[in-house]
CSV table of C-alpha atoms and ligand atoms in Angstrom, one decimal:
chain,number,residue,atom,x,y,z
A,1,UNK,CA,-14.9,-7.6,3.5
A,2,UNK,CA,-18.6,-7.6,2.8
A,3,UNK,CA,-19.4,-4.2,0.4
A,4,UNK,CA,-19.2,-4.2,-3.0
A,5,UNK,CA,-19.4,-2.1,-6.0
A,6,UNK,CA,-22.0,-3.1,-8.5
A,7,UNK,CA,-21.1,-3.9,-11.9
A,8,UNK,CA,-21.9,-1.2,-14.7
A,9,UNK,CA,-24.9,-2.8,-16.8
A,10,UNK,CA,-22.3,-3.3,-20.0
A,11,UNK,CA,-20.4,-5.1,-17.5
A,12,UNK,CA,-21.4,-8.9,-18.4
A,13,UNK,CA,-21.5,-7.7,-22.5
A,14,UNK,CA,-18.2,-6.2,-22.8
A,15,UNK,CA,-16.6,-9.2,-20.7
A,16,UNK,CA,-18.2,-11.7,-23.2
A,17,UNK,CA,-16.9,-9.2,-26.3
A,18,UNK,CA,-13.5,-9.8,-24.4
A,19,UNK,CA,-14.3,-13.4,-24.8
A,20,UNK,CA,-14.0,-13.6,-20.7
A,21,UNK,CA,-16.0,-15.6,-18.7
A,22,UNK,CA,-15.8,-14.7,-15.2
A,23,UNK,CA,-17.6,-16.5,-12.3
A,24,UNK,CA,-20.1,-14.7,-9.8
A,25,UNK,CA,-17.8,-14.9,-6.8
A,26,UNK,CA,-15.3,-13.3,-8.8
A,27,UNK,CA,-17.2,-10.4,-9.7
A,28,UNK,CA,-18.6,-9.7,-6.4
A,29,UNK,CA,-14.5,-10.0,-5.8
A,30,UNK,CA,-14.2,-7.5,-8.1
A,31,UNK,CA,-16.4,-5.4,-6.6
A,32,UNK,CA,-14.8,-5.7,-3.6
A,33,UNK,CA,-11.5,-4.7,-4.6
A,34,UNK,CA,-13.3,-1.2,-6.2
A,35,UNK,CA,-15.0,-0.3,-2.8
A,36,UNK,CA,-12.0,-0.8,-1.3
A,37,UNK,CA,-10.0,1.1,-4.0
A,38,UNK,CA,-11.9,4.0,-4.0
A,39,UNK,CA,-13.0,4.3,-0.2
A,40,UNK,CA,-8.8,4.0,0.7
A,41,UNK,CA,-8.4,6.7,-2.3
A,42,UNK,CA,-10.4,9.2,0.1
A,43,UNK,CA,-7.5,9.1,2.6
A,44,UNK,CA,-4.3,8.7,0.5
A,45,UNK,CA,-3.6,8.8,-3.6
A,46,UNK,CA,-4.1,5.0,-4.8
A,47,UNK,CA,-5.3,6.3,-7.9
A,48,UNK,CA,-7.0,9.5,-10.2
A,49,UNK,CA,-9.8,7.8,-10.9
A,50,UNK,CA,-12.8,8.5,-9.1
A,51,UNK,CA,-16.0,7.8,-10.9
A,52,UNK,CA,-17.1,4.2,-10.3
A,53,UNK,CA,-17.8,3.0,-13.7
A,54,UNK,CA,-14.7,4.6,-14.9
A,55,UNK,CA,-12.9,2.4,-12.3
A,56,UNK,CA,-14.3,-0.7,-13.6
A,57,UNK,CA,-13.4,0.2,-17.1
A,58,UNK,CA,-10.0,1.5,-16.2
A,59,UNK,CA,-8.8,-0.9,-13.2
A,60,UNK,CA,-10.8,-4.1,-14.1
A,61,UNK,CA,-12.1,-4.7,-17.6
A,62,UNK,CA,-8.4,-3.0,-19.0
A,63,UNK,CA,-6.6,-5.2,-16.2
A,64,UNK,CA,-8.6,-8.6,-17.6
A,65,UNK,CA,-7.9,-7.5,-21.4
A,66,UNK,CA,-4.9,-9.7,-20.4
A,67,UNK,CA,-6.5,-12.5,-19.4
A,68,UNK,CA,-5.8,-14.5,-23.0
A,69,UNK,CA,-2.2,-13.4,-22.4
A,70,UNK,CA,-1.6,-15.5,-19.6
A,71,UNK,CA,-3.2,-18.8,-20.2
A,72,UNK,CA,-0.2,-21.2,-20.0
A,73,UNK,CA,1.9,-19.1,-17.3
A,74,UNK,CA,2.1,-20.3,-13.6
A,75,UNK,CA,4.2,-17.4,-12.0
A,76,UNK,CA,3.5,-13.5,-12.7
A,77,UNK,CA,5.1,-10.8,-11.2
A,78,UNK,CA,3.1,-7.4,-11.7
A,79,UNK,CA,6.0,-4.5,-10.7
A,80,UNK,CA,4.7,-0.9,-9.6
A,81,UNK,CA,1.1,-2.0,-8.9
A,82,UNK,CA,0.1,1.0,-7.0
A,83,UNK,CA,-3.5,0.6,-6.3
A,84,UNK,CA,-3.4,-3.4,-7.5
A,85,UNK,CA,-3.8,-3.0,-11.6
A,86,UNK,CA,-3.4,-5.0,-13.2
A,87,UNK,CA,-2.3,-7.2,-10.5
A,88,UNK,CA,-4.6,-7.9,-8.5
A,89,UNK,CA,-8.0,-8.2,-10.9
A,90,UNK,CA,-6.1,-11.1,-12.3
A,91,UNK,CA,-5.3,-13.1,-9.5
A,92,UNK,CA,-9.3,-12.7,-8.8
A,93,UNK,CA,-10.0,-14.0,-11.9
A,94,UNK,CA,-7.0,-17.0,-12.1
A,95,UNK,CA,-7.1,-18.2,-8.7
A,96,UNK,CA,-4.8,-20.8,-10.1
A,97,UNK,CA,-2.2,-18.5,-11.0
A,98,UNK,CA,0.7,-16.9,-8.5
A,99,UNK,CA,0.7,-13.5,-8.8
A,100,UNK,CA,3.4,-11.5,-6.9
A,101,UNK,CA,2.8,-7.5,-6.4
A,102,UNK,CA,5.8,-5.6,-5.9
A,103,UNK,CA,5.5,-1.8,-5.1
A,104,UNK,CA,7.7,0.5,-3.7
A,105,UNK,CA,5.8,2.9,-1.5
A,106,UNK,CA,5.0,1.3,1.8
A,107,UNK,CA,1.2,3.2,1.9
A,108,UNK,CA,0.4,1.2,-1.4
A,109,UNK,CA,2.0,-1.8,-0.4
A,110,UNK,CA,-0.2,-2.0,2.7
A,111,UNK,CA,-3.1,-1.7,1.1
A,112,UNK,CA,-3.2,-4.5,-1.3
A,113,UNK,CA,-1.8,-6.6,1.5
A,114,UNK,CA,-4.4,-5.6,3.5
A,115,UNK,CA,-6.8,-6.2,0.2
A,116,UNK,CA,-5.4,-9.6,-0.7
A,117,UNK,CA,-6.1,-10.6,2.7
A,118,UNK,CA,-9.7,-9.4,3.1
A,119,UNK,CA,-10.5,-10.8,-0.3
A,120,UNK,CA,-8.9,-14.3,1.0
A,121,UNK,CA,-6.3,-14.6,-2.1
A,122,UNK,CA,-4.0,-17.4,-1.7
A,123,UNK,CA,-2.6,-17.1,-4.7
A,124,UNK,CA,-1.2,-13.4,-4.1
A,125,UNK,CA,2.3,-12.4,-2.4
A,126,UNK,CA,2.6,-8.6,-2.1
A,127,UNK,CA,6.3,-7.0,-2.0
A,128,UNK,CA,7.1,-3.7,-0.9
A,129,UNK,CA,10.4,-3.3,-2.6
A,130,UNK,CA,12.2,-1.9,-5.6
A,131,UNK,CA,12.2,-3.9,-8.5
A,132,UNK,CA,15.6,-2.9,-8.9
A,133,UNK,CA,16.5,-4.7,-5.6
A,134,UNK,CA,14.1,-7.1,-5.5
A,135,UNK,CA,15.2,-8.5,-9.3
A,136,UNK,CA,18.8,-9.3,-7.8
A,137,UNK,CA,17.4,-11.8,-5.3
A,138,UNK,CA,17.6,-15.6,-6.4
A,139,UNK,CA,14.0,-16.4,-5.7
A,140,UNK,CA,13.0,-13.5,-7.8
A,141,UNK,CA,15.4,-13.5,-10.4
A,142,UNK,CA,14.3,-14.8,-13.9
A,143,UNK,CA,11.7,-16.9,-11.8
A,144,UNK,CA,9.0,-15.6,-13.0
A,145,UNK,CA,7.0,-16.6,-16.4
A,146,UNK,CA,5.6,-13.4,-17.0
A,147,UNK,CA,6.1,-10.0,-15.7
A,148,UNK,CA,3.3,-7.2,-15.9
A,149,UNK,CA,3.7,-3.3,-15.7
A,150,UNK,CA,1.2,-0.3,-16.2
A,151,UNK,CA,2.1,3.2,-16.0
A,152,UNK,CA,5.2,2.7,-14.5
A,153,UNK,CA,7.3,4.6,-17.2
A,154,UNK,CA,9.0,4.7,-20.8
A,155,UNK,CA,9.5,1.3,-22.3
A,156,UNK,CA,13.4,1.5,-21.9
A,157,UNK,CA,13.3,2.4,-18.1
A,158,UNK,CA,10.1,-0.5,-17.9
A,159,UNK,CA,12.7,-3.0,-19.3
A,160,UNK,CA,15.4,-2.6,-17.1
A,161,UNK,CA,12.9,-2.7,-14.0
A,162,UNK,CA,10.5,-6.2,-15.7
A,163,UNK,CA,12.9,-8.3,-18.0
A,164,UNK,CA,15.5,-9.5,-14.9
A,165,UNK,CA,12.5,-11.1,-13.4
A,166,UNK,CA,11.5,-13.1,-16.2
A,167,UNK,CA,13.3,-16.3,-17.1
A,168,UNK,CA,14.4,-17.1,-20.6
A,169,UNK,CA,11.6,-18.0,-22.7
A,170,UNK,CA,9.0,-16.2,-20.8
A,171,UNK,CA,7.6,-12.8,-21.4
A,172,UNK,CA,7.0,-9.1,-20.3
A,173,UNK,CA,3.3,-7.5,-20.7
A,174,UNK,CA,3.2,-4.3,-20.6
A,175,UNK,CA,-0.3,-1.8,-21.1
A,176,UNK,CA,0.8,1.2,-22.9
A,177,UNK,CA,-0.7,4.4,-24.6
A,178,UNK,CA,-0.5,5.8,-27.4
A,179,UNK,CA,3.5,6.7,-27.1
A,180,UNK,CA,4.2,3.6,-27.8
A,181,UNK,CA,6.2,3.8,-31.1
A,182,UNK,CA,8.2,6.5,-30.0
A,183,UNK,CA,9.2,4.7,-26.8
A,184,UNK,CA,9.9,1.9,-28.6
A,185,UNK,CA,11.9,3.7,-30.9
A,186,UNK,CA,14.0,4.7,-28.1
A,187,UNK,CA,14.0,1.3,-26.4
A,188,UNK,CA,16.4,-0.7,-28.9
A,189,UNK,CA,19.6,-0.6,-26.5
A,190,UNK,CA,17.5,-1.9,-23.8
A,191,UNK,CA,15.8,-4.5,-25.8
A,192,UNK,CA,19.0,-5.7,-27.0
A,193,UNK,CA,21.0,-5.7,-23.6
A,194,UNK,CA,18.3,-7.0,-21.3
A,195,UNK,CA,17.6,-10.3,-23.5
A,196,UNK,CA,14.7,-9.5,-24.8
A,197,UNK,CA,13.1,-11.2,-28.5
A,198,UNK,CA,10.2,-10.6,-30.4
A,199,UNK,CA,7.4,-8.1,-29.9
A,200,UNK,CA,4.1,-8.6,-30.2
A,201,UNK,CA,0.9,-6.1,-30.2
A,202,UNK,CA,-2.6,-6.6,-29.4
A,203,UNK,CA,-5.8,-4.2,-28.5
A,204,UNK,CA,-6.4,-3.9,-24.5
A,205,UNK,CA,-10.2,-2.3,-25.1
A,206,UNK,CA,-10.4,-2.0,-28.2
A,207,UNK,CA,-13.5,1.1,-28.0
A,208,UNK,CA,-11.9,2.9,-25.6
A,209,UNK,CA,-11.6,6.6,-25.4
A,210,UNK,CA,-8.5,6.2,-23.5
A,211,UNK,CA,-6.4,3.7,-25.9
A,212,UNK,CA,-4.7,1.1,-24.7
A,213,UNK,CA,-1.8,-1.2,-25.7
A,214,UNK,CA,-0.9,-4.7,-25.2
A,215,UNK,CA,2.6,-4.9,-25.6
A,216,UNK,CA,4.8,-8.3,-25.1
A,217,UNK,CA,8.3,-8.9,-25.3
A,218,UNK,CA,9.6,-12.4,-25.3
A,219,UNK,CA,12.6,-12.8,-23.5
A,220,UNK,CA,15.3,-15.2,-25.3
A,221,UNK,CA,18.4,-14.4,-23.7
A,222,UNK,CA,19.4,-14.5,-20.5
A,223,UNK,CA,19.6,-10.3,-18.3
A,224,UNK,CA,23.1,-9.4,-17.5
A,225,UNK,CA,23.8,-9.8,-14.0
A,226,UNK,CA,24.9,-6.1,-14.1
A,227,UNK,CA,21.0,-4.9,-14.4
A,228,UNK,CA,18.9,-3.6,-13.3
A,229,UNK,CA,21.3,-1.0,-12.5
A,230,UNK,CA,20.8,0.5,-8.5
A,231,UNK,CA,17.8,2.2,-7.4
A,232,UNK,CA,17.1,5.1,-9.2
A,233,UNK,CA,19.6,4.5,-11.9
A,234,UNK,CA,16.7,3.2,-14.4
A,235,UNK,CA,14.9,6.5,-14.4
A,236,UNK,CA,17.7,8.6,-13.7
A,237,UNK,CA,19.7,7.3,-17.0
A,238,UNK,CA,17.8,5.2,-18.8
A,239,UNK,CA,19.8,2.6,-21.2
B,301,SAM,N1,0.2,-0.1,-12.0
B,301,SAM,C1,-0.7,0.8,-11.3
B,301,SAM,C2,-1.7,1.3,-12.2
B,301,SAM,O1,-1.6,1.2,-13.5
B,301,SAM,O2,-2.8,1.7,-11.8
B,301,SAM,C3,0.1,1.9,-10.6
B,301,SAM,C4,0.8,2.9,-11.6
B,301,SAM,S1,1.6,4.1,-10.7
B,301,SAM,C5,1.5,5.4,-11.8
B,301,SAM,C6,3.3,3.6,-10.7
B,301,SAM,C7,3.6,2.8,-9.4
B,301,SAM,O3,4.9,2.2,-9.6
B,301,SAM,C8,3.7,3.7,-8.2
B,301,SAM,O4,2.9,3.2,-7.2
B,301,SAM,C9,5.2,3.6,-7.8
B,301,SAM,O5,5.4,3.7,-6.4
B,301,SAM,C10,5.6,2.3,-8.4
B,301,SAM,N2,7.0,2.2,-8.7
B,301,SAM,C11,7.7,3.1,-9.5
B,301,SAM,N3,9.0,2.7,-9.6
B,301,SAM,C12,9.1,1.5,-8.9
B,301,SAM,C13,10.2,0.6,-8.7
B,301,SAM,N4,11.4,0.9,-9.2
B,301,SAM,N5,10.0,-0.5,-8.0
B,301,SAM,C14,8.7,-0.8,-7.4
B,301,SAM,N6,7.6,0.1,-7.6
B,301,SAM,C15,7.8,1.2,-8.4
């Protein structure tokens, strides 16, 4: 893959107000990734963002806001990545992390296998699957040391389909709006059933128009062999 978006000039300056420090070969990676993104998003939906420098704010510089979040884990799974966020900007910038991208619709799926392999990741597995299926296999199942999720749905359906994946003193990440309190609200069966602990808040960009969310959940207990629940059944009738 040889074309490559160019950085917005704030680029390099909101990285380092991020406190990130990413190498040149992984923002040319980066920039990679967006051409890709956004050429692919002229033939099928991958994502409604259009505008380049809304893309790197949106896919990349939200995606790396959790960067910090991630500095002792080994094994991430990132469920419903749809066009790779936060997924994939993250296994540009940790090479040595193991970052698993499960999506559901075979389109999508494609094309961040297809991505992963132009941009040469090693360190990437793509799954197309359910994460209700997926989450009931033994090599997937509380394997994982954190599990990631944007835009995938209300926090009680994004428990059910994240916290099975993520072994017992690991965590989920999830990037959320402003709906968060409410959700939450409505989340406390699913907190309590699924194993998880404490949560935790932080700023994803912090002067965005758009505000974002860092929310983690430890997990402390162990998930119910029971859940998540058959495909569907998440959304359908959430706990
Ligand atoms: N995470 C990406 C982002 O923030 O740009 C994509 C978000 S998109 C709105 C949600 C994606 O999750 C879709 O691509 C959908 O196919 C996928 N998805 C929804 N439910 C899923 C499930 N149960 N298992 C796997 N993928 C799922």
């Amino acid at each position: 893959m040889t074309q490559a978006l160019t950085p917005p000039a704030d680029f390099q300056s909101r990285c380092a107000d991020l406190g990130l420090d990413l190498a040149p070969t992984a923002i040319t990676q980066l920039g990679q990734y967006l051409h890709q993104l956004l050429e692919t998003n002229r033939k099928f939906n991958l994502t409604a963002i259009r505008d380049p420098t809304d893309a790197w704010h949106r896919h990349i510089l939200e995606s790396l806001t959790l960067l910090p979040h991630l500095a002792d884990a080994k094994h991430v799974i990132d469920i419903g990545s749809g066009g790779g966020a936060p997924g994939l900007p993250l296994a540009i910038a940790r090479p040595d992390i193991h970052i698993t991208l499960v999506e559901a619709t075979g389109k999508k799926a494609r094309f961040l296998t297809d991505t992963a392999a132009a941009l040469d990741l090693p360190n990437t597995t793509v799954l197309a699957d359910r994460a209700e299926t997926l989450a009931q296999a033994s090599d997937h199942r509380e394997q994982h040391d954190v599990a990631l999720a944007r835009a995938v749905g209300p926090m009680r359906v994004l428990l059910e389909l994240t916290l099975p994946f993520v072994r017992v003193g690991g965590r989920l990440l999830a990037l959320k709006g402003e709906t968060i309190e409410s959700e939450l609200r409505d989340a406390g069966d699913a907190l309590m059933i699924l194993g998880a602990g404490d949560i935790g808040f932080h700023d994803a960009l912090p002067d965005s128009d758009d505000p974002a969310v860092i929310v983690q959940v430890a997990k402390d207990r162990p998930t119910p062999p029971e859940f998540p629940r058959r495909p569907g059944i998440p959304k359908q009738d959430p706990l």
